[in-house]
Amino acid sequence: MTNVYFVRHALPDYSCADAALRPLTEEGMRDTAEVVRAMKDIHLDFAISSPYKRSIDTIKQTADEHGLKIELDDRLHERISGRDSNNHEMFQKRWADLSFCESDGECIQSVMDRNIAALNDILETHEGENILVGTHGTALSSILHYYDNSFGVEGFLRIINFMPYIVRLGFEGMELVEKEEILIINKPFE
């Protein structure tokens, strides 16, 4: 079995406007120790992340503890958000129609397509291994939706406050056969 441990980043500093460079808050940095604790007794073979700073920083100490270098894959980055796109009305619209997006944003279908392409490459290249993946809320939600189309806006809104959040997906070949939540740290969405 191939186990993929998706780690949604810890609490970011929303005052940083550049999504790619947005760091973790001090509280978020402290919470990365919970990721280390949750993963300490699990053998990890490979680590890969979104290139966004908050995702890398959330899994860095865990990867270091396991002697792993973090590879980056641009396909794993978060949804490109348009202006005023992070509100409940927009969440509902995007999940009701995966091809919908604000004029300067990215639709969930696009996020899902690129994240699943990256995941498929990981599954083909690292079959039978335990993989650590640094990810984001919408990116992870799109992956969960791909394997279970009942995961929609309600599922997304359930995990929106989980930072960090770890979920393990177990695969036989390319088929998802198991899903297990490993860590939930609830933080308020801003």
Short mmCIF file of N, CA and C in Angstrom, two decimals:
data_model
loop_
_atom_site.label_atom_id
_atom_site.label_comp_id
_atom_site.label_asym_id
_atom_site.label_seq_id
_atom_site.Cartn_x
_atom_site.Cartn_y
_atom_site.Cartn_z
N MET A 1 0.84 -1.19 0.00
CA MET A 1 0.00 0.00 0.00
C MET A 1 0.88 1.25 0.00
N THR A 2 0.44 2.24 -0.72
CA THR A 2 1.09 3.55 -0.72
C THR A 2 0.26 4.45 0.18
N ASN A 3 0.91 5.06 1.17
CA ASN A 3 0.24 5.98 2.08
C ASN A 3 0.70 7.40 1.80
N VAL A 4 -0.26 8.27 1.55
CA VAL A 4 0.05 9.67 1.29
C VAL A 4 -0.51 10.48 2.46
N TYR A 5 0.39 11.13 3.18
CA TYR A 5 0.02 11.95 4.33
C TYR A 5 -0.03 13.41 3.88
N PHE A 6 -1.24 13.88 3.64
CA PHE A 6 -1.44 15.27 3.23
C PHE A 6 -1.45 16.15 4.47
N VAL A 7 -0.59 17.15 4.50
CA VAL A 7 -0.50 18.06 5.63
C VAL A 7 -0.93 19.45 5.15
N ARG A 8 -2.13 19.83 5.56
CA ARG A 8 -2.56 21.20 5.27
C ARG A 8 -1.77 22.13 6.19
N HIS A 9 -1.29 23.22 5.66
CA HIS A 9 -0.40 24.13 6.38
C HIS A 9 -0.99 24.64 7.69
N ALA A 10 -0.10 25.07 8.57
CA ALA A 10 -0.48 25.70 9.84
C ALA A 10 -0.95 27.13 9.57
N LEU A 11 -1.30 27.84 10.63
CA LEU A 11 -1.90 29.17 10.53
C LEU A 11 -0.96 30.16 9.84
N PRO A 12 -1.39 30.73 8.70
CA PRO A 12 -0.55 31.69 7.99
C PRO A 12 -0.78 33.13 8.46
N ASP A 13 0.16 33.97 8.11
CA ASP A 13 0.07 35.40 8.40
C ASP A 13 -0.66 36.05 7.23
N TYR A 14 -1.95 36.29 7.41
CA TYR A 14 -2.77 36.85 6.33
C TYR A 14 -2.41 38.28 5.98
N SER A 15 -1.58 38.94 6.78
CA SER A 15 -1.19 40.31 6.45
C SER A 15 -0.24 40.35 5.26
N CYS A 16 0.36 39.23 4.92
CA CYS A 16 1.24 39.15 3.74
C CYS A 16 0.36 38.92 2.52
N ALA A 17 0.36 39.87 1.60
CA ALA A 17 -0.53 39.80 0.44
C ALA A 17 -0.08 38.78 -0.60
N ASP A 18 1.21 38.48 -0.66
CA ASP A 18 1.73 37.55 -1.66
C ASP A 18 1.49 36.12 -1.19
N ALA A 19 0.55 35.43 -1.85
CA ALA A 19 0.16 34.08 -1.42
C ALA A 19 1.34 33.11 -1.42
N ALA A 20 2.23 33.23 -2.37
CA ALA A 20 3.35 32.30 -2.45
C ALA A 20 4.36 32.51 -1.32
N LEU A 21 4.49 33.75 -0.86
CA LEU A 21 5.48 34.07 0.17
C LEU A 21 4.89 34.16 1.57
N ARG A 22 3.59 33.99 1.70
CA ARG A 22 2.90 34.16 2.99
C ARG A 22 3.49 33.19 4.02
N PRO A 23 4.05 33.74 5.11
CA PRO A 23 4.67 32.88 6.13
C PRO A 23 3.63 32.39 7.13
N LEU A 24 4.09 31.53 8.01
CA LEU A 24 3.27 31.12 9.15
C LEU A 24 3.36 32.19 10.23
N THR A 25 2.33 32.31 11.02
CA THR A 25 2.40 33.16 12.21
C THR A 25 3.29 32.47 13.23
N GLU A 26 3.62 33.19 14.31
CA GLU A 26 4.37 32.55 15.39
C GLU A 26 3.60 31.36 15.94
N GLU A 27 2.30 31.52 16.10
CA GLU A 27 1.45 30.42 16.56
C GLU A 27 1.50 29.25 15.58
N GLY A 28 1.44 29.57 14.30
CA GLY A 28 1.53 28.54 13.26
C GLY A 28 2.86 27.80 13.32
N MET A 29 3.95 28.54 13.52
CA MET A 29 5.26 27.90 13.64
C MET A 29 5.29 26.96 14.85
N ARG A 30 4.71 27.39 15.96
CA ARG A 30 4.66 26.51 17.14
C ARG A 30 3.85 25.25 16.85
N ASP A 31 2.77 25.40 16.09
CA ASP A 31 1.90 24.25 15.79
C ASP A 31 2.57 23.23 14.88
N THR A 32 3.63 23.61 14.18
CA THR A 32 4.32 22.62 13.34
C THR A 32 4.91 21.50 14.20
N ALA A 33 5.15 21.77 15.48
CA ALA A 33 5.64 20.73 16.39
C ALA A 33 4.60 19.62 16.54
N GLU A 34 3.32 19.97 16.40
CA GLU A 34 2.26 18.95 16.46
C GLU A 34 2.33 18.02 15.24
N VAL A 35 2.72 18.56 14.11
CA VAL A 35 2.91 17.74 12.92
C VAL A 35 4.05 16.76 13.16
N VAL A 36 5.15 17.25 13.71
CA VAL A 36 6.29 16.39 14.03
C VAL A 36 5.85 15.27 14.96
N ARG A 37 5.12 15.62 16.03
CA ARG A 37 4.66 14.61 16.99
C ARG A 37 3.75 13.58 16.33
N ALA A 38 2.83 14.04 15.51
CA ALA A 38 1.88 13.13 14.86
C ALA A 38 2.58 12.16 13.91
N MET A 39 3.69 12.59 13.33
CA MET A 39 4.37 11.78 12.32
C MET A 39 5.62 11.06 12.84
N LYS A 40 5.96 11.23 14.10
CA LYS A 40 7.25 10.75 14.60
C LYS A 40 7.42 9.24 14.52
N ASP A 41 6.37 8.47 14.71
CA ASP A 41 6.48 7.01 14.68
C ASP A 41 6.10 6.40 13.35
N ILE A 42 5.92 7.23 12.33
CA ILE A 42 5.56 6.76 11.00
C ILE A 42 6.79 6.87 10.11
N HIS A 43 7.20 5.76 9.51
CA HIS A 43 8.33 5.81 8.58
C HIS A 43 7.90 6.57 7.33
N LEU A 44 8.70 7.55 6.94
CA LEU A 44 8.42 8.32 5.73
C LEU A 44 9.55 8.10 4.72
N ASP A 45 9.17 7.92 3.46
CA ASP A 45 10.15 7.67 2.40
C ASP A 45 10.43 8.87 1.52
N PHE A 46 9.48 9.80 1.44
CA PHE A 46 9.58 10.88 0.46
C PHE A 46 8.76 12.06 0.96
N ALA A 47 9.23 13.27 0.69
CA ALA A 47 8.51 14.49 1.06
C ALA A 47 8.43 15.41 -0.16
N ILE A 48 7.26 15.95 -0.38
CA ILE A 48 7.02 16.86 -1.50
C ILE A 48 6.03 17.91 -1.03
N SER A 49 6.10 19.09 -1.62
CA SER A 49 5.24 20.18 -1.15
C SER A 49 4.87 21.12 -2.29
N SER A 50 3.79 21.82 -2.03
CA SER A 50 3.49 23.04 -2.76
C SER A 50 4.71 23.95 -2.60
N PRO A 51 5.00 24.79 -3.58
CA PRO A 51 6.13 25.70 -3.44
C PRO A 51 5.84 26.89 -2.52
N TYR A 52 4.63 26.99 -2.00
CA TYR A 52 4.28 28.12 -1.16
C TYR A 52 4.95 27.97 0.21
N LYS A 53 5.48 29.07 0.72
CA LYS A 53 6.27 29.09 1.94
C LYS A 53 5.55 28.45 3.12
N ARG A 54 4.27 28.74 3.31
CA ARG A 54 3.56 28.22 4.47
C ARG A 54 3.45 26.69 4.46
N SER A 55 3.36 26.10 3.28
CA SER A 55 3.30 24.64 3.18
C SER A 55 4.65 24.01 3.46
N ILE A 56 5.68 24.59 2.88
CA ILE A 56 7.04 24.08 3.11
C ILE A 56 7.38 24.17 4.59
N ASP A 57 7.13 25.34 5.18
CA ASP A 57 7.49 25.55 6.57
C ASP A 57 6.71 24.64 7.53
N THR A 58 5.51 24.24 7.16
CA THR A 58 4.70 23.37 8.01
C THR A 58 5.29 21.96 8.08
N ILE A 59 5.88 21.49 6.98
CA ILE A 59 6.41 20.11 6.99
C ILE A 59 7.92 20.04 7.13
N LYS A 60 8.61 21.17 7.14
CA LYS A 60 10.08 21.16 7.13
C LYS A 60 10.67 20.40 8.31
N GLN A 61 10.22 20.68 9.51
CA GLN A 61 10.81 20.02 10.68
C GLN A 61 10.53 18.51 10.64
N THR A 62 9.35 18.12 10.19
CA THR A 62 9.02 16.70 10.07
C THR A 62 9.94 16.04 9.05
N ALA A 63 10.10 16.67 7.89
CA ALA A 63 11.00 16.12 6.87
C ALA A 63 12.41 16.01 7.41
N ASP A 64 12.87 17.05 8.11
CA ASP A 64 14.22 17.03 8.69
C ASP A 64 14.37 15.86 9.67
N GLU A 65 13.38 15.66 10.52
CA GLU A 65 13.42 14.58 11.51
C GLU A 65 13.54 13.21 10.85
N HIS A 66 13.00 13.10 9.65
CA HIS A 66 13.02 11.83 8.91
C HIS A 66 14.17 11.78 7.89
N GLY A 67 15.02 12.80 7.89
CA GLY A 67 16.16 12.82 6.98
C GLY A 67 15.78 13.00 5.52
N LEU A 68 14.68 13.71 5.27
CA LEU A 68 14.19 13.88 3.91
C LEU A 68 14.36 15.31 3.42
N LYS A 69 14.73 15.43 2.17
CA LYS A 69 14.74 16.72 1.48
C LYS A 69 13.34 16.90 0.89
N ILE A 70 12.81 18.10 0.97
CA ILE A 70 11.48 18.37 0.42
C ILE A 70 11.60 18.75 -1.04
N GLU A 71 10.98 17.96 -1.91
CA GLU A 71 10.88 18.33 -3.32
C GLU A 71 9.68 19.27 -3.47
N LEU A 72 9.74 20.13 -4.46
CA LEU A 72 8.65 21.07 -4.72
C LEU A 72 7.99 20.74 -6.04
N ASP A 73 6.68 20.87 -6.08
CA ASP A 73 5.93 20.66 -7.32
C ASP A 73 4.92 21.80 -7.44
N ASP A 74 5.11 22.64 -8.44
CA ASP A 74 4.25 23.80 -8.62
C ASP A 74 2.78 23.43 -8.80
N ARG A 75 2.51 22.23 -9.29
CA ARG A 75 1.11 21.82 -9.48
C ARG A 75 0.35 21.70 -8.16
N LEU A 76 1.07 21.61 -7.05
CA LEU A 76 0.44 21.45 -5.75
C LEU A 76 0.08 22.79 -5.08
N HIS A 77 0.33 23.91 -5.76
CA HIS A 77 0.04 25.20 -5.11
C HIS A 77 -1.45 25.40 -4.91
N GLU A 78 -1.76 26.35 -4.05
CA GLU A 78 -3.15 26.64 -3.71
C GLU A 78 -3.87 27.32 -4.87
N ARG A 79 -5.18 27.34 -4.78
CA ARG A 79 -6.01 28.01 -5.78
C ARG A 79 -5.62 29.48 -5.86
N ILE A 80 -5.53 29.98 -7.06
CA ILE A 80 -5.27 31.40 -7.25
C ILE A 80 -6.55 32.15 -6.91
N SER A 81 -6.48 32.96 -5.88
CA SER A 81 -7.66 33.68 -5.39
C SER A 81 -7.78 35.03 -6.05
N GLY A 82 -8.98 35.34 -6.48
CA GLY A 82 -9.25 36.68 -6.98
C GLY A 82 -9.60 37.60 -5.83
N ARG A 83 -9.82 38.85 -6.16
CA ARG A 83 -10.21 39.82 -5.14
C ARG A 83 -11.55 39.43 -4.52
N ASP A 84 -11.67 39.58 -3.21
CA ASP A 84 -12.89 39.31 -2.47
C ASP A 84 -13.48 37.93 -2.77
N SER A 85 -12.61 36.93 -2.83
CA SER A 85 -13.08 35.60 -3.19
C SER A 85 -13.17 34.65 -2.01
N ASN A 86 -12.68 35.06 -0.85
CA ASN A 86 -12.71 34.19 0.32
C ASN A 86 -13.84 34.57 1.24
N ASN A 87 -15.05 34.26 0.79
CA ASN A 87 -16.24 34.48 1.60
C ASN A 87 -17.23 33.35 1.31
N HIS A 88 -18.18 33.16 2.19
CA HIS A 88 -19.07 32.01 2.09
C HIS A 88 -19.90 31.99 0.80
N GLU A 89 -20.29 33.14 0.31
CA GLU A 89 -21.05 33.18 -0.95
C GLU A 89 -20.20 32.61 -2.09
N MET A 90 -18.94 33.01 -2.16
CA MET A 90 -18.06 32.52 -3.22
C MET A 90 -17.73 31.04 -3.02
N PHE A 91 -17.56 30.60 -1.78
CA PHE A 91 -17.32 29.18 -1.53
C PHE A 91 -18.48 28.36 -2.10
N GLN A 92 -19.70 28.80 -1.81
CA GLN A 92 -20.89 28.07 -2.29
C GLN A 92 -20.92 28.03 -3.82
N LYS A 93 -20.66 29.16 -4.46
CA LYS A 93 -20.69 29.22 -5.93
C LYS A 93 -19.63 28.31 -6.55
N ARG A 94 -18.42 28.35 -6.00
CA ARG A 94 -17.34 27.53 -6.58
C ARG A 94 -17.61 26.04 -6.43
N TRP A 95 -18.15 25.62 -5.28
CA TRP A 95 -18.38 24.19 -5.09
C TRP A 95 -19.64 23.72 -5.80
N ALA A 96 -20.59 24.61 -6.07
CA ALA A 96 -21.79 24.25 -6.84
C ALA A 96 -21.45 24.05 -8.32
N ASP A 97 -20.45 24.76 -8.79
CA ASP A 97 -20.02 24.68 -10.19
C ASP A 97 -18.48 24.74 -10.19
N LEU A 98 -17.85 23.59 -10.32
CA LEU A 98 -16.39 23.52 -10.20
C LEU A 98 -15.66 24.33 -11.27
N SER A 99 -16.37 24.72 -12.34
CA SER A 99 -15.73 25.54 -13.39
C SER A 99 -15.91 27.04 -13.14
N PHE A 100 -16.66 27.40 -12.09
CA PHE A 100 -16.89 28.81 -11.78
C PHE A 100 -15.68 29.41 -11.07
N CYS A 101 -15.34 30.62 -11.46
CA CYS A 101 -14.33 31.37 -10.71
C CYS A 101 -14.55 32.85 -10.95
N GLU A 102 -14.05 33.64 -10.02
CA GLU A 102 -14.06 35.07 -10.19
C GLU A 102 -13.15 35.41 -11.37
N SER A 103 -13.30 36.60 -11.95
CA SER A 103 -12.58 36.93 -13.19
C SER A 103 -11.07 36.87 -13.04
N ASP A 104 -10.54 37.12 -11.85
CA ASP A 104 -9.09 37.11 -11.66
C ASP A 104 -8.64 35.93 -10.79
N GLY A 105 -9.48 34.89 -10.72
CA GLY A 105 -9.16 33.74 -9.89
C GLY A 105 -9.11 32.44 -10.68
N GLU A 106 -9.03 31.34 -9.96
CA GLU A 106 -8.91 30.01 -10.56
C GLU A 106 -10.07 29.14 -10.07
N CYS A 107 -10.62 28.34 -10.95
CA CYS A 107 -11.74 27.47 -10.57
C CYS A 107 -11.23 26.20 -9.89
N ILE A 108 -12.11 25.57 -9.13
CA ILE A 108 -11.74 24.35 -8.41
C ILE A 108 -11.39 23.23 -9.37
N GLN A 109 -12.05 23.17 -10.53
CA GLN A 109 -11.73 22.11 -11.50
C GLN A 109 -10.27 22.20 -11.92
N SER A 110 -9.78 23.39 -12.15
CA SER A 110 -8.38 23.58 -12.52
C SER A 110 -7.45 23.16 -11.40
N VAL A 111 -7.79 23.53 -10.16
CA VAL A 111 -7.00 23.14 -8.99
C VAL A 111 -6.96 21.62 -8.89
N MET A 112 -8.12 20.99 -9.04
CA MET A 112 -8.21 19.54 -8.94
C MET A 112 -7.41 18.86 -10.05
N ASP A 113 -7.53 19.34 -11.26
CA ASP A 113 -6.81 18.72 -12.39
C ASP A 113 -5.31 18.71 -12.15
N ARG A 114 -4.74 19.84 -11.74
CA ARG A 114 -3.29 19.88 -11.57
C ARG A 114 -2.83 19.12 -10.33
N ASN A 115 -3.63 19.16 -9.25
CA ASN A 115 -3.26 18.41 -8.05
C ASN A 115 -3.36 16.90 -8.27
N ILE A 116 -4.37 16.45 -8.98
CA ILE A 116 -4.50 15.01 -9.27
C ILE A 116 -3.39 14.56 -10.22
N ALA A 117 -3.01 15.39 -11.18
CA ALA A 117 -1.89 15.04 -12.06
C ALA A 117 -0.62 14.85 -11.24
N ALA A 118 -0.38 15.75 -10.30
CA ALA A 118 0.80 15.63 -9.43
C ALA A 118 0.70 14.38 -8.57
N LEU A 119 -0.47 14.14 -7.97
CA LEU A 119 -0.65 12.95 -7.13
C LEU A 119 -0.46 11.68 -7.93
N ASN A 120 -0.99 11.62 -9.14
CA ASN A 120 -0.81 10.43 -9.98
C ASN A 120 0.67 10.17 -10.24
N ASP A 121 1.44 11.22 -10.49
CA ASP A 121 2.88 11.05 -10.70
C ASP A 121 3.54 10.52 -9.43
N ILE A 122 3.14 11.04 -8.28
CA ILE A 122 3.68 10.58 -6.99
C ILE A 122 3.36 9.09 -6.79
N LEU A 123 2.11 8.71 -7.04
CA LEU A 123 1.70 7.32 -6.85
C LEU A 123 2.45 6.38 -7.78
N GLU A 124 2.69 6.79 -9.02
CA GLU A 124 3.42 5.95 -9.97
C GLU A 124 4.89 5.82 -9.59
N THR A 125 5.48 6.90 -9.11
CA THR A 125 6.92 6.94 -8.83
C THR A 125 7.27 6.36 -7.46
N HIS A 126 6.34 6.40 -6.52
CA HIS A 126 6.63 6.03 -5.13
C HIS A 126 5.69 4.95 -4.61
N GLU A 127 5.34 4.01 -5.47
CA GLU A 127 4.43 2.93 -5.09
C GLU A 127 4.99 2.17 -3.89
N GLY A 128 4.11 1.91 -2.91
CA GLY A 128 4.49 1.15 -1.73
C GLY A 128 5.22 1.96 -0.67
N GLU A 129 5.33 3.27 -0.88
CA GLU A 129 6.05 4.12 0.06
C GLU A 129 5.07 4.95 0.90
N ASN A 130 5.63 5.61 1.91
CA ASN A 130 4.89 6.56 2.74
C ASN A 130 5.36 7.96 2.36
N ILE A 131 4.44 8.78 1.89
CA ILE A 131 4.74 10.07 1.31
C ILE A 131 4.17 11.18 2.17
N LEU A 132 4.97 12.21 2.43
CA LEU A 132 4.55 13.41 3.14
C LEU A 132 4.32 14.51 2.10
N VAL A 133 3.13 15.12 2.11
CA VAL A 133 2.79 16.16 1.12
C VAL A 133 2.35 17.43 1.84
N GLY A 134 3.04 18.54 1.60
CA GLY A 134 2.64 19.85 2.11
C GLY A 134 1.61 20.45 1.18
N THR A 135 0.43 20.78 1.71
CA THR A 135 -0.67 21.22 0.85
C THR A 135 -1.47 22.35 1.50
N HIS A 136 -2.62 22.64 0.88
CA HIS A 136 -3.48 23.77 1.24
C HIS A 136 -4.93 23.29 1.36
N GLY A 137 -5.78 24.15 1.91
CA GLY A 137 -7.18 23.79 2.13
C GLY A 137 -7.97 23.48 0.87
N THR A 138 -7.96 24.37 -0.10
CA THR A 138 -8.73 24.13 -1.33
C THR A 138 -8.07 23.04 -2.16
N ALA A 139 -6.76 23.04 -2.23
CA ALA A 139 -6.05 22.01 -2.99
C ALA A 139 -6.39 20.63 -2.44
N LEU A 140 -6.28 20.47 -1.13
CA LEU A 140 -6.61 19.18 -0.50
C LEU A 140 -8.08 18.85 -0.69
N SER A 141 -8.96 19.82 -0.53
CA SER A 141 -10.39 19.58 -0.72
C SER A 141 -10.69 19.10 -2.13
N SER A 142 -10.00 19.64 -3.12
CA SER A 142 -10.23 19.21 -4.50
C SER A 142 -9.80 17.76 -4.70
N ILE A 143 -8.73 17.34 -4.02
CA ILE A 143 -8.28 15.94 -4.09
C ILE A 143 -9.31 15.04 -3.42
N LEU A 144 -9.78 15.43 -2.25
CA LEU A 144 -10.79 14.63 -1.55
C LEU A 144 -12.07 14.54 -2.38
N HIS A 145 -12.44 15.61 -3.05
CA HIS A 145 -13.62 15.60 -3.93
C HIS A 145 -13.42 14.64 -5.11
N TYR A 146 -12.24 14.63 -5.67
CA TYR A 146 -11.95 13.76 -6.81
C TYR A 146 -12.26 12.30 -6.47
N TYR A 147 -11.89 11.87 -5.28
CA TYR A 147 -12.10 10.48 -4.89
C TYR A 147 -13.47 10.22 -4.26
N ASP A 148 -14.15 11.27 -3.85
CA ASP A 148 -15.48 11.14 -3.24
C ASP A 148 -16.26 12.41 -3.58
N ASN A 149 -17.08 12.33 -4.64
CA ASN A 149 -17.74 13.56 -5.11
C ASN A 149 -18.81 14.07 -4.15
N SER A 150 -19.07 13.34 -3.04
CA SER A 150 -19.95 13.90 -2.02
C SER A 150 -19.20 14.91 -1.15
N PHE A 151 -17.86 14.93 -1.25
CA PHE A 151 -17.08 15.94 -0.54
C PHE A 151 -17.19 17.23 -1.35
N GLY A 152 -17.92 18.18 -0.82
CA GLY A 152 -18.14 19.45 -1.51
C GLY A 152 -17.98 20.61 -0.56
N VAL A 153 -18.85 21.58 -0.67
CA VAL A 153 -18.72 22.79 0.14
C VAL A 153 -18.78 22.47 1.64
N GLU A 154 -19.63 21.51 2.04
CA GLU A 154 -19.71 21.18 3.47
C GLU A 154 -18.39 20.60 3.97
N GLY A 155 -17.79 19.71 3.19
CA GLY A 155 -16.49 19.15 3.56
C GLY A 155 -15.42 20.22 3.62
N PHE A 156 -15.42 21.09 2.61
CA PHE A 156 -14.46 22.19 2.58
C PHE A 156 -14.63 23.09 3.80
N LEU A 157 -15.88 23.45 4.12
CA LEU A 157 -16.13 24.33 5.27
C LEU A 157 -15.80 23.62 6.60
N ARG A 158 -15.91 22.30 6.63
CA ARG A 158 -15.54 21.56 7.84
C ARG A 158 -14.05 21.70 8.11
N ILE A 159 -13.23 21.62 7.07
CA ILE A 159 -11.78 21.62 7.29
C ILE A 159 -11.15 23.01 7.15
N ILE A 160 -11.94 24.02 6.81
CA ILE A 160 -11.39 25.36 6.56
C ILE A 160 -10.61 25.90 7.76
N ASN A 161 -11.02 25.51 8.96
CA ASN A 161 -10.36 26.00 10.17
C ASN A 161 -9.28 25.06 10.70
N PHE A 162 -9.02 23.94 10.00
CA PHE A 162 -8.04 22.97 10.48
C PHE A 162 -6.66 23.36 9.95
N MET A 163 -5.81 23.90 10.84
CA MET A 163 -4.48 24.37 10.45
C MET A 163 -3.51 24.17 11.60
N PRO A 164 -2.65 23.20 11.55
CA PRO A 164 -2.49 22.20 10.49
C PRO A 164 -3.52 21.07 10.61
N TYR A 165 -3.58 20.30 9.54
CA TYR A 165 -4.50 19.18 9.42
C TYR A 165 -3.77 18.10 8.64
N ILE A 166 -3.82 16.87 9.14
CA ILE A 166 -3.19 15.75 8.43
C ILE A 166 -4.25 14.69 8.15
N VAL A 167 -4.32 14.28 6.90
CA VAL A 167 -5.18 13.17 6.51
C VAL A 167 -4.33 12.20 5.69
N ARG A 168 -4.48 10.91 6.02
CA ARG A 168 -3.77 9.87 5.29
C ARG A 168 -4.72 9.24 4.28
N LEU A 169 -4.27 9.17 3.03
CA LEU A 169 -5.00 8.44 2.01
C LEU A 169 -4.16 7.23 1.65
N GLY A 170 -4.76 6.04 1.74
CA GLY A 170 -4.07 4.79 1.41
C GLY A 170 -4.50 4.31 0.04
N PHE A 171 -3.52 3.99 -0.79
CA PHE A 171 -3.78 3.58 -2.18
C PHE A 171 -3.26 2.18 -2.45
N GLU A 172 -4.03 1.40 -3.19
CA GLU A 172 -3.56 0.17 -3.82
C GLU A 172 -3.45 0.51 -5.29
N GLY A 173 -2.23 0.61 -5.78
CA GLY A 173 -2.03 1.12 -7.13
C GLY A 173 -2.52 2.55 -7.17
N MET A 174 -3.46 2.82 -8.07
CA MET A 174 -4.02 4.17 -8.20
C MET A 174 -5.38 4.30 -7.52
N GLU A 175 -5.83 3.23 -6.87
CA GLU A 175 -7.16 3.23 -6.26
C GLU A 175 -7.08 3.59 -4.78
N LEU A 176 -7.88 4.59 -4.38
CA LEU A 176 -7.97 4.97 -2.98
C LEU A 176 -8.75 3.89 -2.23
N VAL A 177 -8.15 3.34 -1.16
CA VAL A 177 -8.81 2.28 -0.40
C VAL A 177 -8.99 2.64 1.07
N GLU A 178 -8.28 3.65 1.56
CA GLU A 178 -8.40 4.05 2.96
C GLU A 178 -8.27 5.56 3.11
N LYS A 179 -8.94 6.07 4.13
CA LYS A 179 -8.83 7.49 4.49
C LYS A 179 -8.86 7.58 6.00
N GLU A 180 -7.89 8.30 6.57
CA GLU A 180 -7.81 8.41 8.02
C GLU A 180 -7.31 9.80 8.40
N GLU A 181 -8.05 10.48 9.27
CA GLU A 181 -7.59 11.76 9.79
C GLU A 181 -6.59 11.50 10.91
N ILE A 182 -5.43 12.14 10.83
CA ILE A 182 -4.33 11.91 11.77
C ILE A 182 -4.24 13.05 12.79
N LEU A 183 -4.42 14.29 12.34
CA LEU A 183 -4.26 15.46 13.21
C LEU A 183 -5.22 16.55 12.78
N ILE A 184 -5.90 17.13 13.77
CA ILE A 184 -6.77 18.28 13.53
C ILE A 184 -6.44 19.33 14.59
N ILE A 185 -6.01 20.50 14.15
CA ILE A 185 -5.85 21.65 15.04
C ILE A 185 -6.76 22.73 14.50
N ASN A 186 -7.79 23.06 15.28
CA ASN A 186 -8.83 23.98 14.83
C ASN A 186 -8.41 25.43 15.10
N LYS A 187 -8.35 26.23 14.05
CA LYS A 187 -8.02 27.66 14.13
C LYS A 187 -9.13 28.44 13.44
N PRO A 188 -9.42 29.65 13.89
CA PRO A 188 -10.49 30.43 13.26
C PRO A 188 -10.12 30.90 11.87
N PHE A 189 -11.06 30.77 10.94
CA PHE A 189 -10.86 31.30 9.58
C PHE A 189 -11.03 32.80 9.61
N GLU A 190 -10.11 33.49 8.94
CA GLU A 190 -10.19 34.97 8.88
C GLU A 190 -10.45 35.39 7.45
#
